[in-house]
mmCIF file with all atom_site columns, C-alpha atoms in Angstrom:
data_model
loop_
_atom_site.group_PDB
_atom_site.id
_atom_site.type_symbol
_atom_site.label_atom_id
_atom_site.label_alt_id
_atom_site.label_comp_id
_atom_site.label_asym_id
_atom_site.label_entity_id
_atom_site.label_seq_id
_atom_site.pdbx_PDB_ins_code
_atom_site.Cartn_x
_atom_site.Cartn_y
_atom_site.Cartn_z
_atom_site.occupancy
_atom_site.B_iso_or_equiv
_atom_site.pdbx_formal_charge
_atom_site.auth_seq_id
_atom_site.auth_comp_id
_atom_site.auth_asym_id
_atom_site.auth_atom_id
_atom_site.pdbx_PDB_model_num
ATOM 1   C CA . UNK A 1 1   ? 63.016  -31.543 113.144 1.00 0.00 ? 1   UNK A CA 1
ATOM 2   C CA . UNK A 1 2   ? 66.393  -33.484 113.842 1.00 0.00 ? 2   UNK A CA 1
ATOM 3   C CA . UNK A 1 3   ? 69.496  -31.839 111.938 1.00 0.00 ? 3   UNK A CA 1
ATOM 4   C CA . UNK A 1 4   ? 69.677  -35.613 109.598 1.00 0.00 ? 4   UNK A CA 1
ATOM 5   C CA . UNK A 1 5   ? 65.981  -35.121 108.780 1.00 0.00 ? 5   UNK A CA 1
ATOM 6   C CA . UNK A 1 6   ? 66.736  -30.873 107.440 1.00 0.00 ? 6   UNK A CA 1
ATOM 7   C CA . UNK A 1 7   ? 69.465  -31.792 105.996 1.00 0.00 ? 7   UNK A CA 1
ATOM 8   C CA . UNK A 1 8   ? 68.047  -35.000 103.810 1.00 0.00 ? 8   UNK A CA 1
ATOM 9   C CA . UNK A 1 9   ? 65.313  -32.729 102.851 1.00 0.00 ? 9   UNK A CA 1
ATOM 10  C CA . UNK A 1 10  ? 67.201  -30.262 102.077 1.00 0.00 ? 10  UNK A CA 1
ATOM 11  C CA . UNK A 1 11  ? 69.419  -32.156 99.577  1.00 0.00 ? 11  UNK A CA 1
ATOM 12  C CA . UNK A 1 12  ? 66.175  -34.050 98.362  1.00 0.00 ? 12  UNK A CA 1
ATOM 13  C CA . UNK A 1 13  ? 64.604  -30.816 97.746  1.00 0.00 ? 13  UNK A CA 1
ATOM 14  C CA . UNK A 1 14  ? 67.316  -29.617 95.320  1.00 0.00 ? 14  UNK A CA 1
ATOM 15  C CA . UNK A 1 15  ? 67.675  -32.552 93.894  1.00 0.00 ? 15  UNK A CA 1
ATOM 16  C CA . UNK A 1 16  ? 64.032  -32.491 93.158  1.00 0.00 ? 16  UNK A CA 1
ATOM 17  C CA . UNK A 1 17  ? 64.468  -29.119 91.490  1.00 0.00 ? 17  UNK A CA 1
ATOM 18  C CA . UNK A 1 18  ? 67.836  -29.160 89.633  1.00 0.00 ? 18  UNK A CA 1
ATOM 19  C CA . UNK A 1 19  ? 68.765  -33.076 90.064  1.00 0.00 ? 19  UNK A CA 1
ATOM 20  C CA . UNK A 1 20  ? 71.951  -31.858 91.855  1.00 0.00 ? 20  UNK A CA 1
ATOM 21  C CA . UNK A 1 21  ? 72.465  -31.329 95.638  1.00 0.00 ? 21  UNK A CA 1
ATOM 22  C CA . UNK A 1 22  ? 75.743  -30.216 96.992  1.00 0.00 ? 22  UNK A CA 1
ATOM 23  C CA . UNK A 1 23  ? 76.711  -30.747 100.830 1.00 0.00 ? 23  UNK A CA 1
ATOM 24  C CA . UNK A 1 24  ? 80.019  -28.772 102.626 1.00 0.00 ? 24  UNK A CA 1
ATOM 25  C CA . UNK A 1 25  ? 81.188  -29.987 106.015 1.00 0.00 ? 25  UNK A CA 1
ATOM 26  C CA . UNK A 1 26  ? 83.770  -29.630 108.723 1.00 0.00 ? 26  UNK A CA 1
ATOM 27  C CA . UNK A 1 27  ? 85.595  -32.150 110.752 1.00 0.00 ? 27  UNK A CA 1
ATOM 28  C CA . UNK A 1 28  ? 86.012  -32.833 115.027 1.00 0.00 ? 28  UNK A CA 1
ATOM 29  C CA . UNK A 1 29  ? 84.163  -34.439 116.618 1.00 0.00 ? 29  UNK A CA 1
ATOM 30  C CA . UNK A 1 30  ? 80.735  -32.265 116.684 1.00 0.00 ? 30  UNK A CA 1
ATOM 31  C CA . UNK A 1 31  ? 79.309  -34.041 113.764 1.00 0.00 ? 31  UNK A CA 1
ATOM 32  C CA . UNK A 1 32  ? 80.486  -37.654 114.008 1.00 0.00 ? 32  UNK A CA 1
ATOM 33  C CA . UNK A 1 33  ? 77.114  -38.472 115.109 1.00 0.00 ? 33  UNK A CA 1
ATOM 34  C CA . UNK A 1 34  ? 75.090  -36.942 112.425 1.00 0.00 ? 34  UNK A CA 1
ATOM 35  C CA . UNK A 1 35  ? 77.764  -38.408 109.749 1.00 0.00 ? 35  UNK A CA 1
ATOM 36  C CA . UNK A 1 36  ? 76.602  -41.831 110.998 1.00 0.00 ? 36  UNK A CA 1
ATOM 37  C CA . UNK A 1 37  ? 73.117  -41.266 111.148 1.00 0.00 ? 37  UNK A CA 1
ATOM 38  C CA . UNK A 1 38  ? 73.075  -39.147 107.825 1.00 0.00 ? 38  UNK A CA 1
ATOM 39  C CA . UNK A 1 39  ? 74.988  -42.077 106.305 1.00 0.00 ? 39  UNK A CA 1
ATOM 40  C CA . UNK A 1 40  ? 72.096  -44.444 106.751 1.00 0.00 ? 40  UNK A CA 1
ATOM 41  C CA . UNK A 1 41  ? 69.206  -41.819 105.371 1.00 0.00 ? 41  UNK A CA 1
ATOM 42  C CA . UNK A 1 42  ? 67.380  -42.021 102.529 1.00 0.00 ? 42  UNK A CA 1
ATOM 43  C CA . UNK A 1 43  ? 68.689  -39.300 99.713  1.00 0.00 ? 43  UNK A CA 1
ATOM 44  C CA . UNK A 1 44  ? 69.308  -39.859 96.368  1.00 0.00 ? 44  UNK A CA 1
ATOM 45  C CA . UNK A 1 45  ? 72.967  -39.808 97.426  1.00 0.00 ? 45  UNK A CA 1
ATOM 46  C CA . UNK A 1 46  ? 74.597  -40.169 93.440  1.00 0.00 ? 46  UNK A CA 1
ATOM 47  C CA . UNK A 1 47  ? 73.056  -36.409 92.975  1.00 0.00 ? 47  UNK A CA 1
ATOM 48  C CA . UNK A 1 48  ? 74.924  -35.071 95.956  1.00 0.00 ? 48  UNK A CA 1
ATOM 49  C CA . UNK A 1 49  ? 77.929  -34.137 96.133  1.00 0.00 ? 49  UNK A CA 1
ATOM 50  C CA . UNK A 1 50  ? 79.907  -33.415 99.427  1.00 0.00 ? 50  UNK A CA 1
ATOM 51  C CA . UNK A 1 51  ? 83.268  -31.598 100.054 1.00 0.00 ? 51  UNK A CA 1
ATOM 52  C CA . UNK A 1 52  ? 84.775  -29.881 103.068 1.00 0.00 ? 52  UNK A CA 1
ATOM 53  C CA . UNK A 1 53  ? 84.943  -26.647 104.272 1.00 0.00 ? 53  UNK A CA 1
ATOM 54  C CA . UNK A 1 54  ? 88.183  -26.950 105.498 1.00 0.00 ? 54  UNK A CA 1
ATOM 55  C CA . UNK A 1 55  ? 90.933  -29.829 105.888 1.00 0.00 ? 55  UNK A CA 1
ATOM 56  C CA . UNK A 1 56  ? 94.572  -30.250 107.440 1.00 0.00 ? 56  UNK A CA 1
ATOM 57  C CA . UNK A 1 57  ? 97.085  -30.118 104.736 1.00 0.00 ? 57  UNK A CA 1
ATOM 58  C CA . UNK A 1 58  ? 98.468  -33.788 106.119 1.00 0.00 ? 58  UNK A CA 1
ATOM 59  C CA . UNK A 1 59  ? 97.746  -37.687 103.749 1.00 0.00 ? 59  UNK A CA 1
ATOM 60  C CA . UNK A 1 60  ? 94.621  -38.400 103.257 1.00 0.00 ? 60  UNK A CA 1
ATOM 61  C CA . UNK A 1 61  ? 94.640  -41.463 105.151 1.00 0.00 ? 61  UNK A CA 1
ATOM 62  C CA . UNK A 1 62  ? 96.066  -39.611 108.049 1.00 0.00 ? 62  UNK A CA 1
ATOM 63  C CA . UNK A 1 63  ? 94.012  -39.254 111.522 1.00 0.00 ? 63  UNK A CA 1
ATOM 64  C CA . UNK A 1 64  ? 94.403  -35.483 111.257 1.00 0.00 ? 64  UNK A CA 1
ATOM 65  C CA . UNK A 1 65  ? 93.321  -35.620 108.009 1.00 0.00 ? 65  UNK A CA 1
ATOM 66  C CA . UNK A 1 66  ? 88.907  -34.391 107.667 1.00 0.00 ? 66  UNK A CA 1
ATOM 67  C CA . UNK A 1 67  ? 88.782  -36.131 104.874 1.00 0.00 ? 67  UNK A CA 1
ATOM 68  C CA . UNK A 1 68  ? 89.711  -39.561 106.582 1.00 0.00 ? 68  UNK A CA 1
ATOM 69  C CA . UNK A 1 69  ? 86.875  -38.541 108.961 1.00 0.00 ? 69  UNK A CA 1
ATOM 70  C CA . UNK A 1 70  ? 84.632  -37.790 106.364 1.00 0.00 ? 70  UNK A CA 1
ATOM 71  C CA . UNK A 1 71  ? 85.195  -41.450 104.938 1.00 0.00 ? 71  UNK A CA 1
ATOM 72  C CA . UNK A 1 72  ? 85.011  -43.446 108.065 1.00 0.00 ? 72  UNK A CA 1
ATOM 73  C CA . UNK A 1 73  ? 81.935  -41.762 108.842 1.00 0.00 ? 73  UNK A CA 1
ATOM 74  C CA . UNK A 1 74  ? 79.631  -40.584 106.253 1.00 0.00 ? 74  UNK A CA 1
ATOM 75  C CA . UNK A 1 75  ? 80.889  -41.349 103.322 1.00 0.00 ? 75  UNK A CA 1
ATOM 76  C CA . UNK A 1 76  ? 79.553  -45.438 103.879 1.00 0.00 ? 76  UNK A CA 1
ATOM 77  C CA . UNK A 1 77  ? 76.248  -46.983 104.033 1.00 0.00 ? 77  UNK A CA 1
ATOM 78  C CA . UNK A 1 78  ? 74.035  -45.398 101.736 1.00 0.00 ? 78  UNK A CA 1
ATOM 79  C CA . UNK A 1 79  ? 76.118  -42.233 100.964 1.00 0.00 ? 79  UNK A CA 1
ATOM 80  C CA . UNK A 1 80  ? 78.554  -44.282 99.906  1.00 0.00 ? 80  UNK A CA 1
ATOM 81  C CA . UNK A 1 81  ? 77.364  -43.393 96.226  1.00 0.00 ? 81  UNK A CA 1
ATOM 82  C CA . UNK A 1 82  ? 77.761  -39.908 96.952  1.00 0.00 ? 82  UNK A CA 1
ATOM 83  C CA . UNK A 1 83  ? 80.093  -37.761 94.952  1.00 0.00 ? 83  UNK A CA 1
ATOM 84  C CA . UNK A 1 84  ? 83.033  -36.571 96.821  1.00 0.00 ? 84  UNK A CA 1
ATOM 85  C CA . UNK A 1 85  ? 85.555  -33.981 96.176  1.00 0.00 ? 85  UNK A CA 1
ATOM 86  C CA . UNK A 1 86  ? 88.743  -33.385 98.321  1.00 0.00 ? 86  UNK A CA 1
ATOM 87  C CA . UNK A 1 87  ? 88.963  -29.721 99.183  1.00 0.00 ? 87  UNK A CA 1
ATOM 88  C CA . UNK A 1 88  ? 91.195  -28.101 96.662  1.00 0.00 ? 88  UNK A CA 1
ATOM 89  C CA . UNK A 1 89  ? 92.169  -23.943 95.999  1.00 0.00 ? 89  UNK A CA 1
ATOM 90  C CA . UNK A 1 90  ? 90.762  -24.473 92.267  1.00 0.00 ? 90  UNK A CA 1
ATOM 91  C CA . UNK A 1 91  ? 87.477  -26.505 93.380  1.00 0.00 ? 91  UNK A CA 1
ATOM 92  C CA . UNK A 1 92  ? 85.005  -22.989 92.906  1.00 0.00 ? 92  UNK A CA 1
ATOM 93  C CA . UNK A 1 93  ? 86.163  -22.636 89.921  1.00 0.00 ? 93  UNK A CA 1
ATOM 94  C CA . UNK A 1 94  ? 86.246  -26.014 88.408  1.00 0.00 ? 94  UNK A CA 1
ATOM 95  C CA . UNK A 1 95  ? 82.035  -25.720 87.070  1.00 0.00 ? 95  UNK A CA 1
ATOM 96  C CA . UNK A 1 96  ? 81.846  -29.092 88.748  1.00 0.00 ? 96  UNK A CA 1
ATOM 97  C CA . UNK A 1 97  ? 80.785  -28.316 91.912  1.00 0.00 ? 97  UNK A CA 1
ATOM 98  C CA . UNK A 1 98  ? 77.573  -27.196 92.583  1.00 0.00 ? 98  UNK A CA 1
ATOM 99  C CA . UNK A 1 99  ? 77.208  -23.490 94.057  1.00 0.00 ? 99  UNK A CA 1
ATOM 100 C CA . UNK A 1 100 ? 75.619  -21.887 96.012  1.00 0.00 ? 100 UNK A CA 1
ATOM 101 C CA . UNK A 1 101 ? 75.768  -24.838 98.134  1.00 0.00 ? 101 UNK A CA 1
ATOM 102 C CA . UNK A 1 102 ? 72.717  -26.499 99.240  1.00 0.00 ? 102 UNK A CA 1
ATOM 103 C CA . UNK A 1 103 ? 74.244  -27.185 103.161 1.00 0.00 ? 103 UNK A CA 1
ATOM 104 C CA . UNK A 1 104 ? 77.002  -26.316 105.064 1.00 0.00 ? 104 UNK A CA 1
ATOM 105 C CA . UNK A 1 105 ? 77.516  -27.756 108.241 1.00 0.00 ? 105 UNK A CA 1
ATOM 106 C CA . UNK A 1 106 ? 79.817  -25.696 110.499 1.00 0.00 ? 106 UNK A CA 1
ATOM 107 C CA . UNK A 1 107 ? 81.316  -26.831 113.630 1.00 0.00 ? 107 UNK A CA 1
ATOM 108 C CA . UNK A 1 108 ? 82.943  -24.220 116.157 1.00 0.00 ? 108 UNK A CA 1
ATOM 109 C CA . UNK A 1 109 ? 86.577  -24.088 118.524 1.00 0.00 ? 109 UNK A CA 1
ATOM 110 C CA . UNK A 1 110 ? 86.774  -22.726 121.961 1.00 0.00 ? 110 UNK A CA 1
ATOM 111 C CA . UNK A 1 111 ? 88.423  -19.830 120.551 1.00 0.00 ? 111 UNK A CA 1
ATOM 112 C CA . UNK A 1 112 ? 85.504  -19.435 118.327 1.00 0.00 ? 112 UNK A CA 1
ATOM 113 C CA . UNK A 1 113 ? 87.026  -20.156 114.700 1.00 0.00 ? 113 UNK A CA 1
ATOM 114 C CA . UNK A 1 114 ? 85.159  -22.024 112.559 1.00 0.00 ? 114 UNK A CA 1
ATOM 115 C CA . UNK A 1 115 ? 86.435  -23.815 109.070 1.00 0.00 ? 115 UNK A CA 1
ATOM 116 C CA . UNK A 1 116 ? 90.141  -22.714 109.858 1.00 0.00 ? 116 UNK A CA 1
ATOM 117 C CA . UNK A 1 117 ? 89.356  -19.526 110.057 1.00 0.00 ? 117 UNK A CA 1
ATOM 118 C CA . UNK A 1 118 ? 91.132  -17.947 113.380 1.00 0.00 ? 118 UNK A CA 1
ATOM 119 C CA . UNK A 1 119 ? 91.370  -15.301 115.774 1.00 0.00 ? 119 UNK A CA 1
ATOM 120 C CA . UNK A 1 120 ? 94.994  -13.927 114.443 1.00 0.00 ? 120 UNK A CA 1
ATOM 121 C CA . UNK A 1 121 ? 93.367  -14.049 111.095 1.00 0.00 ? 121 UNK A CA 1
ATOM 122 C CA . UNK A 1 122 ? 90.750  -11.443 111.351 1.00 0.00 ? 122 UNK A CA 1
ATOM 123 C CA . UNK A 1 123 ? 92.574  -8.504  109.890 1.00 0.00 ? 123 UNK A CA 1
ATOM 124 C CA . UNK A 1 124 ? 92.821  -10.535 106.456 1.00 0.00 ? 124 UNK A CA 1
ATOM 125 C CA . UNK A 1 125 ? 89.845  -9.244  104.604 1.00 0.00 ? 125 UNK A CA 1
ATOM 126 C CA . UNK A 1 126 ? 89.904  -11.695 102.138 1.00 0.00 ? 126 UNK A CA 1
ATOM 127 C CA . UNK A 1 127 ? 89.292  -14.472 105.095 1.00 0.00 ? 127 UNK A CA 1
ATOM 128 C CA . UNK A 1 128 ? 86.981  -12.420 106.763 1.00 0.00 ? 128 UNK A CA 1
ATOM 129 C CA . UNK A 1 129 ? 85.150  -9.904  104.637 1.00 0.00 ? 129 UNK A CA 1
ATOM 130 C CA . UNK A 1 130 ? 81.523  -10.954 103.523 1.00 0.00 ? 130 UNK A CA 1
ATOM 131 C CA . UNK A 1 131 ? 82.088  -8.766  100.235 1.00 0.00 ? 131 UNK A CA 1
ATOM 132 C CA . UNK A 1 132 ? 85.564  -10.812 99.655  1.00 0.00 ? 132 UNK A CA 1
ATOM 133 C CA . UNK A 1 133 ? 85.641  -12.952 96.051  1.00 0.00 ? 133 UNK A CA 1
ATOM 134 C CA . UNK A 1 134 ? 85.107  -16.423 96.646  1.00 0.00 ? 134 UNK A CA 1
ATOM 135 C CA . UNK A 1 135 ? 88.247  -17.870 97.513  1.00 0.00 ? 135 UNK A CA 1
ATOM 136 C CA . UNK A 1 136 ? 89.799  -21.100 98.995  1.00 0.00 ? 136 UNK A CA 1
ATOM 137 C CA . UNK A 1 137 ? 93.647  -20.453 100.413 1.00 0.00 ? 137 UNK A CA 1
ATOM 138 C CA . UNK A 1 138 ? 96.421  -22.616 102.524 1.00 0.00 ? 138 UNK A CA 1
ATOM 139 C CA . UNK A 1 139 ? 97.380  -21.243 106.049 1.00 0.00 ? 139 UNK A CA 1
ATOM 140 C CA . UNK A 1 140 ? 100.053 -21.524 107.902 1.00 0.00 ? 140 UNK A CA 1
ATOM 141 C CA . UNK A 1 141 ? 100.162 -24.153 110.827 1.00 0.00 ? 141 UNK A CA 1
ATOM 142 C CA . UNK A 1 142 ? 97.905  -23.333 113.071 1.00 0.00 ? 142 UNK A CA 1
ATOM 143 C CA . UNK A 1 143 ? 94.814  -24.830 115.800 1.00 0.00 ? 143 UNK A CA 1
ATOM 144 C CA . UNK A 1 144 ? 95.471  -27.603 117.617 1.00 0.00 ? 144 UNK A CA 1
ATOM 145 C CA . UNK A 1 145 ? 96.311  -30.074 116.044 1.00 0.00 ? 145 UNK A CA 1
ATOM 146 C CA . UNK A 1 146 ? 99.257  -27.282 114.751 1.00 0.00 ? 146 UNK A CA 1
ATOM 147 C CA . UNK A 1 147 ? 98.986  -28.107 111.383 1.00 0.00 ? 147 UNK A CA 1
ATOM 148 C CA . UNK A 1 148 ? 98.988  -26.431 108.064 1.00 0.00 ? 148 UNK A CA 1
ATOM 149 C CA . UNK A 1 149 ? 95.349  -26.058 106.817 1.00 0.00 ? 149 UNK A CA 1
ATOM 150 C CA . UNK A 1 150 ? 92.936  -25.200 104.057 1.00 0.00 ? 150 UNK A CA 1
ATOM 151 C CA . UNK A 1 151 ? 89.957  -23.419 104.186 1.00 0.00 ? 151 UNK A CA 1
ATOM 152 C CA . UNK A 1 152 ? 87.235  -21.331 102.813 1.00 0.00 ? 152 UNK A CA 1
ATOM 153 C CA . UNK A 1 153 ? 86.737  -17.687 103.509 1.00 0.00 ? 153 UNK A CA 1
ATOM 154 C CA . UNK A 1 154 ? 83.312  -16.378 104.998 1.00 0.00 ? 154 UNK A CA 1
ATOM 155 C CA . UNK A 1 155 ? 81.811  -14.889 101.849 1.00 0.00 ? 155 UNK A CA 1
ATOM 156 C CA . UNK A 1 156 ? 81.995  -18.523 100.152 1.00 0.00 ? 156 UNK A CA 1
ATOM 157 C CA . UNK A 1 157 ? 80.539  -19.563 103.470 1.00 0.00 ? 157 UNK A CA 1
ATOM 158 C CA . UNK A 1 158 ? 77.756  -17.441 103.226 1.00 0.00 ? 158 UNK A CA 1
ATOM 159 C CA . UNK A 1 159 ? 76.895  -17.994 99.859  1.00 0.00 ? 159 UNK A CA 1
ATOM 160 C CA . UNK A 1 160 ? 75.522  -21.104 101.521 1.00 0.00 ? 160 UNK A CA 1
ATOM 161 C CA . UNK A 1 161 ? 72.061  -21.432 100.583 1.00 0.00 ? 161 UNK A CA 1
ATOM 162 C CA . UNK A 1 162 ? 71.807  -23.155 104.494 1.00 0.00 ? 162 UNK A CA 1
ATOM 163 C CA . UNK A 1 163 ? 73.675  -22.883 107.316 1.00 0.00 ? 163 UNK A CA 1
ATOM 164 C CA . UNK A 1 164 ? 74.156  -25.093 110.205 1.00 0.00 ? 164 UNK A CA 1
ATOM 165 C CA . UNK A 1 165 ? 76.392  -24.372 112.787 1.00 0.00 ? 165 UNK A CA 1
ATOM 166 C CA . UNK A 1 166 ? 76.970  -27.333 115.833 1.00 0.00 ? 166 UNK A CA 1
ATOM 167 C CA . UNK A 1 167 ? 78.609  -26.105 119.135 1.00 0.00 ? 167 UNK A CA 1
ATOM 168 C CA . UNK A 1 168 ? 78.933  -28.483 121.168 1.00 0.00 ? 168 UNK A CA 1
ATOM 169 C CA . UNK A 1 169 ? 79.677  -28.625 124.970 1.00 0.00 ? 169 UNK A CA 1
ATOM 170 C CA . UNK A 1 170 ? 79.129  -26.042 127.539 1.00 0.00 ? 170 UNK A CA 1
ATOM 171 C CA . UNK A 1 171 ? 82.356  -24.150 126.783 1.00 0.00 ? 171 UNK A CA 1
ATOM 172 C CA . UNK A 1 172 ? 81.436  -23.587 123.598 1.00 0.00 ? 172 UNK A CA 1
ATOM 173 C CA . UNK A 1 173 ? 78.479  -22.660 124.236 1.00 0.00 ? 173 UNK A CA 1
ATOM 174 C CA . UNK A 1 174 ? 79.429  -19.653 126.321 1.00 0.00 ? 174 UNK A CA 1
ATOM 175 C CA . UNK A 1 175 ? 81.905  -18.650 124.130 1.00 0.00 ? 175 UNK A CA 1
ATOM 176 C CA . UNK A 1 176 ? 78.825  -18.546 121.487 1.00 0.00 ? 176 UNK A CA 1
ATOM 177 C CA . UNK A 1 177 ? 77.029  -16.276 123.332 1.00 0.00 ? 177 UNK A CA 1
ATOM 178 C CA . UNK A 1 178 ? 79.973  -13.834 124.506 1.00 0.00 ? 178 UNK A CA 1
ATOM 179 C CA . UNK A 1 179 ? 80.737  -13.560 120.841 1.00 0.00 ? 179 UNK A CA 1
ATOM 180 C CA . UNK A 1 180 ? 77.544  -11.948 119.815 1.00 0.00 ? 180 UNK A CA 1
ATOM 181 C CA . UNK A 1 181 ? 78.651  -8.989  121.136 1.00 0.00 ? 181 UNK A CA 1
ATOM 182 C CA . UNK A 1 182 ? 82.302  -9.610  120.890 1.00 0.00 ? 182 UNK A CA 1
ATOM 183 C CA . UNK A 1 183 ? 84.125  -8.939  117.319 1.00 0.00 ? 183 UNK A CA 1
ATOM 184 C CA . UNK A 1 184 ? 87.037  -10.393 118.790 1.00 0.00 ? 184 UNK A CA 1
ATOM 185 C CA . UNK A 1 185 ? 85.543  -13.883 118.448 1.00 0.00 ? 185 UNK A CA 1
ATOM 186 C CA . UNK A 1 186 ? 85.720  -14.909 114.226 1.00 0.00 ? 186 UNK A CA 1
ATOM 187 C CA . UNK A 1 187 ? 82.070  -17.068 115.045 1.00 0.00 ? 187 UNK A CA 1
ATOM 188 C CA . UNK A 1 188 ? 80.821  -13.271 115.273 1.00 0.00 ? 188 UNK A CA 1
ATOM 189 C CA . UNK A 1 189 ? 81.515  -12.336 111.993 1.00 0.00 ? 189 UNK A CA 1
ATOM 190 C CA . UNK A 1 190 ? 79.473  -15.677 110.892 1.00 0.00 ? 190 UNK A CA 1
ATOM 191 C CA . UNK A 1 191 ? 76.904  -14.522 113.119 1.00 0.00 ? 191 UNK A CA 1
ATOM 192 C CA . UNK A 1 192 ? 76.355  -11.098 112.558 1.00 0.00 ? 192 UNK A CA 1
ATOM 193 C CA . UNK A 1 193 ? 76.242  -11.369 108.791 1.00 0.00 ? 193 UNK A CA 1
ATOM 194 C CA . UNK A 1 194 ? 73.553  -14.530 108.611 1.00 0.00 ? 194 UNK A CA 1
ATOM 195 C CA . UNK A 1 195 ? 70.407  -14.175 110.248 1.00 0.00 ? 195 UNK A CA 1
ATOM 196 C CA . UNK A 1 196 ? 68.162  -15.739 107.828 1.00 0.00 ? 196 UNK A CA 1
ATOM 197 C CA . UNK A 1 197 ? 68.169  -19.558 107.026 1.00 0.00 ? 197 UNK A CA 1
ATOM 198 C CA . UNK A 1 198 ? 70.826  -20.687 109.913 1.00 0.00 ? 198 UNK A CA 1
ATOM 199 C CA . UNK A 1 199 ? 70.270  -22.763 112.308 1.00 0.00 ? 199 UNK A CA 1
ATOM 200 C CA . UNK A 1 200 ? 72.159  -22.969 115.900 1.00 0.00 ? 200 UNK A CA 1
ATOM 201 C CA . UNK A 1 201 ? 72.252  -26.824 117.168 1.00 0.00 ? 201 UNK A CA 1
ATOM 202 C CA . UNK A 1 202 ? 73.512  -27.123 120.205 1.00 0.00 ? 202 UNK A CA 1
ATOM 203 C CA . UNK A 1 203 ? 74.722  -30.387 121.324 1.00 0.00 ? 203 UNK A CA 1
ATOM 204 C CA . UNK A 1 204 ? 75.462  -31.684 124.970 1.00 0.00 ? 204 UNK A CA 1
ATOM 205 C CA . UNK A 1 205 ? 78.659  -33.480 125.830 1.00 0.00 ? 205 UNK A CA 1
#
């Protein structure tokens, strides 16, 4: 099954059951391809709602900016009726937002982060601590682009109720596999605390 197909039923499903579906996705470049494909699928698309799991603190309608990204690529065709909300520290605990979330759909650096979660953040045990409160905190600049950031932390991440993560490109794809037995990598910590529905797509460059 194609990653558009699981992730339409997957929304479809809940929607289905609760008449609410809610989607969280990162930015780069891994899932431009699915955002255009998704865009055009059939979901009941004014039940979902979609937000980010991370963002560059820059304009909206900058390049850096997901959310831009997000816009120019999914957010059109026939999920152009879906409900989006910009990724805020307050957005868990608004009761808008519908959690657990249905689908997140993780991408991964060549340093292994993932959301904006980095290497010279894993001592911080509220980023990185699967027992952590749900929380959604500002960084510092940091990645490339050097920017300041938002993101989720990995317990709010795992409280996913599935889990995609695209790596794409052989680099990252080693890196993947080092880090399975490697805490210095943060995709570990994702890793070693989900086993059960996640899904690894890899994608060739």
């Amino acid at each position: 099954m194609s990653v558009v197909k699981l992730i339409a039923d997957k929304l479809n499903s809940s929607i289905k059951k609760t008449g609410l579906a809610s989607l969280v996705v990162s930015g780069g470049s891994s899932p431009i391809k699915i955002f255009d494909e998704l865009s055009n699928t059939d979901v009941s698309w004014s039940n979902v709602q979609v937000t980010l799991v991370d963002d560059r603190l820059v304009d909206s309608k900058n390049s850096n900016s997901n959310q831009k990204l997000l816009q120019d690529n999914l957010l059109k065709n026939k999920a152009k009726s879906a409900n989006f909300f910009p990724l805020s520290e307050d957005l868990i605990f608004n009761n808008k937002f519908k959690i657990p979330f249905d689908v997140n759909l993780l991408g991964m650096g060549e340093d292994g982060h993932f959301a904006s979660l980095f290497p010279q953040m894993l001592t911080d045990q509220d980023a990185f601590s699967r027992n952590a409160d749900f929380k959604i905190f500002k960084t510092l600049p940091q990645g490339d682009p050097f920017l300041p950031r938002i993101t989720m932390n990995l317990s709010l991440i795992l409280s996913s109720e599935f889990i995609i993560l695209l790596v794409k490109g052989k680099a990252k794809q080693n890196i993947l596999d080092i880090s399975k037995n490697d805490e210095k990598y943060p995709i570990h910590h994702l890793l070693k605390n989900r086993k059960n529905d996640f899904l690894i797509e890899k994608i060739n460059e």
